[in-house]
Each structure stands twice: as C-alpha cells, then as structure tokens.
Amino acid sequence: MKHIISILLLLATIGCGQKGPAEITGRVSPGEYSEYQLFLIDGNKRDSLSVENQTGLFSLQLDGDTSRIVTLMGVVGTGQNKWPFEQALYIEPGTKVELDIQFKNRRVEMAVDKKDRNNAALITYNRFYLDKSRSIWDNPPVANELKNSMGEIYIRVNDVIEEFRPANMTESYLRIQAYLFFIQALDGVTYMYSRNGEALPDGMNELIPPVYEVLDDPMALRFYNTNSFVFNYLKKERETPEEQIQLLKERFTVPSIVLSVSRLVLQNFVANYNYKNNFEEGLLRLKNMAAELGEEGEKLVKNFESKKYSMEGAALPDVMLEDVDGQMHKLADFRGKYLYIDLWASWCGPCCQEVPYLQKLEKQLNNPMVEFISISLDTNKKAWKEKMKQLNMHGHQYIVTGDQFATMMNIKGIPHFLLYSKAGTLMQYKAEHPSSGDRIRNVLVRLK
C-alpha cells in the first residue's frame, strides 16, 4: 500500500511540473483595413494566426517548456496602403496572453492586461518608440533640443522597467531594444541633418553606454541588426580585421556573439580584399584569422582561394558548362583560341541589350582565332532557353547553375565580359562590352 501511495504522489508531483502549452488569444478590430495577415515567429517556427471573420477572435497554442520572447508580426492593408508591424511578446508555459489589437491611421494599437507585467512593459515601450520616432521624423528637433529629445529613447526604458518590474529576460530584451532603437533613430536624424547641410550637435553618442556594455548579452542575437552594429563599432575603433577581432574578444564575452561577428569581419575581408595585390599575403592572413571558425573558416578560405581566377594571368576556371542539349563542356576545351566570354542571365535587362551588339561584333570580326562564348548564370534552365530563342542567340551557349562560377570569378554584377589568351590565361578581367563598338573590335581584331 505504501508503494502505491508513493507512486501516486510521484505522479502528482510530475503532473504539477508539467505546465502545458502557452496560449495567445485576443481580438482584432481592423477598422478601415479589411485585409491583414498575422504571424507568430517562435524561434525557427512561423505560424499564421487565423482570425475569425465575424468576431475578430483568434487563438494559438505554443508548445515548449521554457519561457521566451516571441514576435507577433503583421501586414495590414493592400497595395499602396500596405504597412507592416511587429511586437515582441513574453511567453511562459501554462499561461495565456490576451491581446486587444486595433488598426487605425497606419499603426497598430495593442493592449494587454496590466497584470501581465512582461507584455505590458514590452507593448508600452514599443508604442512609446513608434510615437517618438514618428514625431522626430515629422518635426525634427532643432539642434539645442535634439539631445534631450533623442535621449528620451534610451532613458524611457528605465521608467517602463520601474513601472512594470518585468522578469529578467524581458528587462534584458527591453534594454537591448532601446539601445538599438536609439542607434536607428540617430542614423535617421543624421541623414536629415546632412540633407540640410547641417552637422549633429557634439556628444550625441555620449547619451548611451558603449556598445559592449549593452550588446554583450545572449539576448542581443535575437535582434537581426546586432551583428552589424557591433561590426560597425569595431570598424570605427580599429582599422585591420586582425585588430577588429582582437578588440571583439577583449570587449565581448558571449561566445555566440564573438563567433557570429568574427564571421562577419572575415566575410567583409573576403568580399573587399584587393586580389590583384598580395594575394598570397591576404590568403595567409585569412587562414590565421579563420582558424578558430572550424568548417565555416575553411569555407571562407576556399572562397578566398577561388578568387585567384579573377586576376590577370589566372588560368581558366575548372567549371562544367551545360549546353542546350544537356551535354557537358569545359572552357579548357577551347585552349588554343582567344576566348571572349559574356556572363549574362535571362532576367538581366542590360545583359539582353548587349546581345544584338555581341552578334554584330561576332559577324563583323570574322577572326577564326577568337571564340565567342556566352555563359548564363540563370538558375532556371527553361527561362534561359526561352530567352535564347527570343533573342535568336546562337553559337557557344552554355549555362552554369548555382553561384559557384560567379563566386570563383568574384563577379559583382552582370553583364560582365572576360577575355582569355590562347594559352588559357586571363587577359582582361573587365573586357569592353560589345556595345563599346570600335573599342572592343580594335582589341579583338589584333589577336592572332
């Protein structure tokens, strides 16, 4: 009997510990907006909120056994009168969040019971910022009022936290949100002042703490722009990527932030390095910096190494090209001829405009030592074939799917034309377009 009682007590204890799913319920009053969509973003999961047409009521259960911040997003209106909104919400297992949502004057009015102190705090501060940013944009403060007006964005969050006393998670979220809101607003007023030929008053950045005092928090990665703000801070403080990563490690302690921002620093290095100068030196620097990033670091190194194909004198890239019949080819098959290569795509207007000039150039040149090759970067083979037929494209027409070739060649935009020697080495990375007329014709006619 004692054993049975013990088992029952254990089951009761387990049952009490299982709080069950959270629930978000409420009512939407759409006002003048007859069309709208609501979504809830919970980590990597996105759910649509189904709202009953007649009553405006909605309800959604959220599984999970941890407290967390989710995001309610919406798109309201149609056509030119369409506008988005988003609102962070605090979710706790076994509890219900009851919302009252109204749409009017291109904005959302959201309310929650004040006993729900976490969501009351989140909604109150978000509403304050939206009102404040609209006020600043509509009536920009004069210089002697700007500091006080802008300072409210970050200071006001303290009042909200003091009033509602939210959970630590919510407080952390609010402080980070206020910080990022301030930086966004500062970018906006900087633009407004510069447009009028004015400079901001001194000391604007002194209104908030340093970046690392606020964003060195795991919660900061919930915000999509955290990495870019930290990266911008590093660029202002240090010149080289090595120095930027060193400062990052000195000022930030959250491993996930150090990792994600380090990745951003190195991606920027790979994207903007001058590959024509000191290629091997740059590759060595990257290898040293990327050593701690594991597989991601290896991918960046391979990306960098592939850029050697964009330097004059580089060998033909070893990529497979597919013709209209599905047969595979390599550029090396044309060794012994000069290659004038057109990189294009069916969706690229300027590319298509070059085609008649390209056809005219090929016909007029009549140089057997020059091969004209068109390589499409389309991802849709059907669109590629239809556009070729429409433009009456002939000759060596190939497609290379995916972005491997464009990445290897460090292509930033199309149309892009390449010129290779008979030995299969790059002569001109940015050759003249066919529409340049005599400029490209005079180059090709001399090739023997």
XYZ file of C-alpha atoms in Angstrom:
448
model
C 0.000 0.000 0.000
C 2.854 2.366 0.850
C 4.369 1.730 -2.563
C 1.096 2.625 -4.295
C 0.786 5.869 -2.306
C 4.402 6.775 -3.153
C 3.786 6.185 -6.857
C 0.624 8.307 -6.771
C 2.477 11.143 -5.014
C 5.266 10.916 -7.594
C 2.800 11.077 -10.477
C 1.074 14.049 -8.869
C 4.408 15.819 -8.488
C 5.299 15.179 -12.125
C 1.866 16.368 -13.204
C 2.257 19.625 -11.291
C 5.611 20.216 -13.004
C 4.116 19.918 -16.453
C 2.673 23.354 -17.112
C 1.464 22.574 -20.605
C 1.478 24.833 -23.686
C 1.146 28.594 -23.589
C -1.716 30.267 -25.409
C -2.102 33.561 -27.220
C -5.662 34.746 -27.636
C -7.343 38.014 -28.435
C -9.496 40.113 -30.687
C -8.665 42.156 -33.782
C -10.586 45.342 -34.582
C -9.444 46.070 -38.156
C -11.245 49.411 -38.551
C -10.836 50.679 -42.114
C -8.442 47.846 -43.020
C -10.397 44.906 -44.356
C -7.317 42.865 -45.281
C -4.480 41.873 -42.972
C -2.297 38.913 -42.031
C -0.874 37.993 -38.640
C 2.083 35.697 -37.954
C 3.873 34.493 -34.858
C 7.627 33.854 -35.016
C 8.803 31.446 -32.300
C 12.466 30.623 -32.867
C 12.665 28.980 -36.283
C 8.933 28.307 -36.353
C 6.431 30.596 -38.062
C 2.673 30.197 -37.524
C -0.176 32.079 -39.132
C -2.835 33.387 -36.756
C -6.271 32.523 -38.029
C -8.740 35.301 -37.170
C -12.485 34.607 -37.235
C -14.079 36.984 -39.746
C -17.226 37.880 -37.813
C -15.887 38.173 -34.265
C -12.216 39.035 -34.905
C -11.214 36.425 -32.319
C -8.041 34.365 -32.614
C -6.247 31.747 -30.540
C -2.927 29.921 -30.916
C -1.258 27.366 -28.674
C 2.518 27.377 -28.332
C 4.356 24.254 -27.282
C 7.588 24.429 -25.354
C 8.703 24.124 -21.757
C 10.728 27.334 -21.410
C 9.888 30.999 -21.011
C 10.903 33.011 -24.066
C 10.344 36.082 -26.231
C 8.413 35.553 -29.466
C 7.447 38.054 -32.168
C 3.962 38.887 -33.391
C 4.166 40.270 -36.933
C 1.518 41.662 -39.209
C 0.964 43.060 -42.682
C -2.048 45.356 -42.881
C -3.845 46.836 -45.898
C -3.353 46.395 -49.637
C -1.406 47.983 -52.477
C -0.015 51.434 -51.702
C -1.780 51.383 -48.352
C 0.004 48.297 -47.053
C 2.139 48.578 -43.921
C 3.880 46.140 -41.521
C 4.233 45.975 -37.760
C 5.856 43.754 -35.184
C 5.591 43.353 -31.431
C 7.671 41.245 -29.045
C 5.709 39.103 -26.580
C 6.790 37.227 -23.458
C 5.593 33.617 -23.368
C 5.562 31.384 -20.301
C 4.439 27.736 -20.427
C 0.990 27.121 -18.989
C -0.101 30.768 -19.209
C -2.337 32.768 -21.515
C -1.592 36.089 -23.202
C -4.752 38.024 -24.035
C -4.372 40.806 -26.589
C -6.621 43.547 -27.905
C -5.434 44.682 -31.356
C -6.751 47.675 -33.298
C -5.639 49.093 -36.651
C -6.030 52.787 -37.377
C -4.104 55.573 -39.106
C -1.416 53.199 -40.426
C -0.495 51.954 -36.998
C -1.432 49.209 -34.565
C -2.802 49.872 -31.105
C -2.179 46.871 -28.869
C -3.268 46.387 -25.265
C -2.862 43.683 -22.655
C -3.951 43.294 -19.040
C -1.516 45.257 -16.827
C -1.286 42.226 -14.566
C 0.671 40.678 -17.427
C 3.613 42.864 -16.438
C 6.054 41.439 -19.006
C 3.897 42.035 -22.058
C 2.580 45.308 -20.674
C 6.189 46.514 -20.480
C 7.045 45.292 -23.986
C 3.954 46.871 -25.545
C 4.288 50.147 -23.612
C 7.894 50.756 -24.661
C 7.301 49.736 -28.284
C 4.349 52.133 -28.518
C 6.452 54.933 -26.997
C 9.238 54.426 -29.533
C 6.893 54.357 -32.520
C 5.293 57.612 -31.373
C 8.686 59.159 -30.667
C 10.254 58.183 -33.979
C 7.233 59.452 -35.893
C 7.435 62.748 -34.005
C 11.166 63.129 -34.721
C 10.659 62.376 -38.419
C 7.640 64.681 -38.830
C 9.049 67.526 -36.728
C 12.841 67.200 -36.475
C 14.085 68.839 -33.251
C 16.290 71.887 -33.597
C 19.902 71.481 -32.581
C 19.553 72.738 -28.984
C 16.635 70.346 -28.353
C 17.985 67.300 -30.130
C 19.959 65.804 -27.249
C 17.023 65.870 -24.857
C 14.632 64.550 -27.461
C 16.909 61.715 -28.554
C 17.983 60.920 -25.012
C 14.397 60.035 -24.120
C 14.561 56.977 -26.378
C 17.084 55.267 -24.131
C 16.071 56.821 -20.803
C 12.381 55.994 -21.145
C 13.084 52.264 -20.911
C 14.172 52.749 -17.291
C 10.764 54.221 -16.445
C 8.980 51.303 -18.111
C 11.071 48.748 -16.225
C 10.491 50.602 -12.947
C 6.742 50.725 -13.551
C 6.141 47.100 -14.529
C 9.023 45.232 -12.875
C 9.204 42.572 -15.617
C 11.171 39.324 -15.485
C 14.940 39.496 -16.039
C 14.567 38.141 -19.565
C 12.108 40.875 -20.504
C 14.227 43.564 -18.870
C 17.275 42.404 -20.836
C 15.279 42.423 -24.060
C 13.940 45.932 -23.403
C 17.352 47.444 -22.674
C 18.842 45.969 -25.854
C 15.825 47.039 -27.893
C 16.060 50.603 -26.539
C 19.755 50.724 -27.379
C 19.225 49.567 -30.964
C 16.216 51.866 -31.360
C 18.407 54.804 -30.326
C 21.095 53.929 -32.896
C 18.474 53.567 -35.629
C 16.942 56.916 -34.725
C 20.375 58.532 -34.625
C 21.064 57.272 -38.158
C 17.766 58.836 -39.215
C 18.423 62.285 -37.739
C 21.989 62.199 -39.056
C 20.559 61.740 -42.542
C 18.018 64.535 -42.036
C 20.646 66.978 -40.808
C 23.151 66.102 -43.554
C 20.430 66.541 -46.164
C 20.099 70.119 -44.977
C 23.862 70.631 -44.879
C 23.965 70.625 -41.067
C 26.007 68.648 -38.556
C 24.683 66.973 -35.414
C 25.485 68.554 -32.058
C 28.579 67.159 -30.356
C 28.241 64.365 -27.835
C 25.241 62.520 -29.278
C 26.896 59.134 -28.761
C 27.512 60.017 -25.119
C 23.760 59.658 -24.487
C 24.109 55.858 -24.445
C 26.642 53.420 -22.954
C 29.350 51.817 -25.117
C 28.180 49.018 -27.403
C 29.868 46.250 -25.408
C 28.124 47.226 -22.159
C 24.684 46.546 -23.646
C 25.055 44.097 -26.522
C 27.345 41.637 -24.752
C 24.274 39.588 -23.898
C 22.957 36.322 -25.465
C 19.586 38.061 -25.834
C 21.170 40.535 -28.272
C 21.303 37.912 -31.025
C 17.500 37.880 -31.119
C 17.836 41.188 -32.980
C 18.853 40.821 -36.617
C 20.966 44.005 -36.639
C 23.096 43.291 -33.546
C 25.997 41.810 -35.527
C 26.132 44.756 -37.925
C 26.078 47.284 -35.066
C 28.922 45.508 -33.279
C 30.840 45.253 -36.564
C 30.373 48.966 -37.260
C 31.684 49.732 -33.768
C 34.797 47.610 -34.420
C 35.440 49.325 -37.764
C 35.319 52.735 -36.116
C 37.738 51.673 -33.393
C 40.229 49.548 -35.351
C 41.478 49.534 -38.951
C 42.529 45.962 -39.790
C 40.386 42.825 -39.407
C 43.030 41.320 -37.107
C 42.730 44.313 -34.783
C 38.929 44.230 -35.016
C 38.752 40.581 -33.954
C 41.212 41.208 -31.122
C 39.102 44.094 -29.818
C 35.975 41.947 -30.175
C 37.491 39.280 -27.939
C 38.592 41.887 -25.405
C 35.222 43.631 -25.133
C 32.716 40.788 -25.629
C 32.365 37.631 -23.533
C 29.342 35.890 -25.098
C 30.820 33.137 -27.335
C 27.954 33.188 -29.844
C 28.386 36.933 -30.412
C 32.171 36.640 -30.755
C 31.692 33.830 -33.276
C 28.990 35.499 -35.380
C 30.715 38.899 -35.513
C 34.103 37.298 -36.261
C 32.424 35.599 -39.203
C 31.100 38.975 -40.365
C 34.566 40.563 -40.100
C 36.090 37.816 -42.223
C 33.264 37.851 -44.767
C 33.902 41.566 -45.210
C 37.639 40.893 -45.620
C 36.998 38.281 -48.332
C 34.456 40.473 -50.148
C 36.597 43.613 -50.240
C 40.182 42.402 -50.471
C 42.164 43.629 -53.478
C 43.000 40.263 -55.027
C 45.317 41.763 -57.608
C 47.793 42.843 -54.927
C 49.497 40.485 -52.463
C 47.116 37.566 -52.983
C 49.262 35.083 -51.043
C 49.698 37.510 -48.168
C 45.947 38.014 -47.925
C 45.336 34.269 -48.030
C 47.790 33.694 -45.177
C 46.162 36.439 -43.094
C 42.752 34.898 -43.649
C 43.939 31.402 -42.715
C 45.340 32.709 -39.430
C 42.128 34.596 -38.589
C 39.789 31.802 -39.689
C 41.493 29.015 -37.746
C 39.040 29.279 -34.844
C 35.905 29.149 -37.017
C 36.171 25.465 -37.946
C 34.258 24.461 -41.074
C 32.951 27.996 -41.604
C 36.517 29.269 -41.583
C 37.528 26.633 -44.120
C 34.703 27.723 -46.430
C 35.865 31.343 -46.244
C 39.426 30.283 -47.071
C 38.202 28.274 -50.078
C 36.136 31.261 -51.170
C 39.226 33.468 -50.978
C 41.392 30.937 -52.829
C 38.874 30.758 -55.660
C 39.275 34.497 -56.287
C 42.656 33.840 -57.852
C 40.731 33.182 -61.056
C 39.837 36.880 -61.271
C 43.462 38.051 -61.507
C 45.037 38.748 -64.871
C 47.214 35.802 -65.836
C 44.979 33.356 -63.958
C 44.150 30.020 -65.549
C 40.714 29.156 -66.904
C 38.351 28.150 -64.079
C 37.618 24.432 -63.945
C 33.819 24.514 -64.118
C 31.355 22.346 -66.000
C 29.203 24.074 -68.606
C 25.976 22.626 -69.960
C 24.712 23.266 -73.468
C 21.089 23.335 -74.649
C 21.175 19.576 -75.311
C 22.384 18.768 -71.803
C 25.938 17.941 -72.931
C 28.766 18.981 -70.578
C 31.798 21.051 -71.613
C 34.830 22.790 -70.124
C 36.434 26.082 -71.072
C 39.719 24.198 -71.380
C 38.223 22.528 -74.465
C 38.824 25.835 -76.280
C 42.516 26.109 -75.430
C 44.445 27.423 -78.438
C 41.829 30.115 -79.158
C 41.230 33.522 -77.660
C 38.001 33.457 -75.652
C 35.665 36.442 -75.403
C 33.174 35.383 -72.707
C 29.831 37.001 -71.989
C 28.399 36.365 -68.498
C 24.675 37.077 -68.569
C 21.213 35.934 -67.394
C 17.736 35.915 -68.902
C 16.396 38.206 -66.154
C 19.126 40.822 -66.671
C 17.856 43.667 -68.882
C 21.271 45.238 -69.616
C 22.600 41.760 -70.489
C 19.892 41.223 -73.090
C 20.513 44.682 -74.522
C 24.132 43.676 -75.233
C 23.147 40.584 -77.263
C 22.469 42.330 -80.623
C 25.790 44.180 -80.303
C 27.520 40.901 -79.473
C 26.031 39.186 -82.529
C 27.034 42.098 -84.760
C 30.579 42.077 -83.335
C 30.983 38.332 -83.931
C 29.747 38.638 -87.519
C 31.929 41.649 -88.397
C 35.101 40.408 -86.722
C 35.495 37.231 -88.775
C 38.616 36.266 -86.790
C 38.956 32.441 -86.592
C 41.311 32.800 -83.618
C 38.572 34.278 -81.413
C 35.745 32.202 -79.948
C 32.642 33.944 -78.639
C 31.166 32.164 -75.624
C 28.033 33.086 -73.672
C 27.606 31.649 -70.174
C 24.274 32.112 -68.432
C 24.110 32.419 -64.652
C 20.405 31.562 -64.692
C 19.022 29.166 -62.093
C 16.033 28.417 -64.330
C 17.020 26.454 -67.434
C 13.616 26.914 -69.046
C 13.872 30.711 -68.753
C 17.393 30.533 -70.187
C 16.291 28.548 -73.241
C 13.234 30.735 -73.864
C 15.307 33.927 -73.737
C 17.917 32.479 -76.117
C 15.167 31.608 -78.579
C 13.619 35.054 -78.221
C 16.973 36.786 -78.859
C 17.994 34.333 -81.603
C 21.193 33.504 -79.750
C 23.489 31.003 -81.482
C 26.982 29.624 -81.250
C 28.543 28.544 -77.972
C 25.698 28.931 -75.484
C 26.142 27.420 -72.013
C 24.645 27.567 -68.562
C 26.338 27.076 -65.204
C 23.805 26.648 -62.418
C 24.393 27.795 -58.869
C 26.680 30.611 -57.743
C 29.990 28.707 -57.797
C 31.251 30.249 -61.028
C 30.234 33.797 -60.101
C 31.919 33.351 -56.711
C 35.118 31.942 -58.232
C 35.327 34.850 -60.660
C 34.440 37.422 -57.993
C 31.602 38.713 -60.184
C 29.776 41.653 -58.592
C 27.309 42.288 -61.406
C 26.340 41.371 -64.932
C 26.728 41.767 -67.858
C 30.409 41.007 -67.360
C 32.855 40.225 -70.164
C 36.142 38.280 -69.890
C 38.989 37.881 -72.379
C 41.362 34.882 -72.263
C 44.557 34.213 -74.207
C 45.307 31.207 -76.452
C 47.206 29.700 -73.514
C 44.075 29.825 -71.373
C 45.151 32.719 -69.140
C 43.073 35.763 -68.246
C 43.994 38.813 -70.312
C 41.207 41.206 -69.286
C 39.003 40.686 -66.252
C 36.677 43.507 -67.280
C 36.784 43.484 -71.034
C 34.923 46.141 -73.017
C 31.236 45.435 -73.726
C 30.160 44.746 -77.323
C 28.196 47.995 -77.259
C 31.507 49.874 -76.927
C 31.884 49.378 -80.682
C 35.369 50.099 -82.016
C 36.963 49.898 -78.557
C 36.376 46.138 -78.256
C 36.589 45.490 -82.022
C 40.089 47.018 -82.170
C 41.207 44.751 -79.337
C 39.866 41.546 -80.854
C 40.969 42.203 -84.431
C 44.652 42.273 -83.357
C 44.505 38.826 -81.751
C 46.414 36.333 -83.921
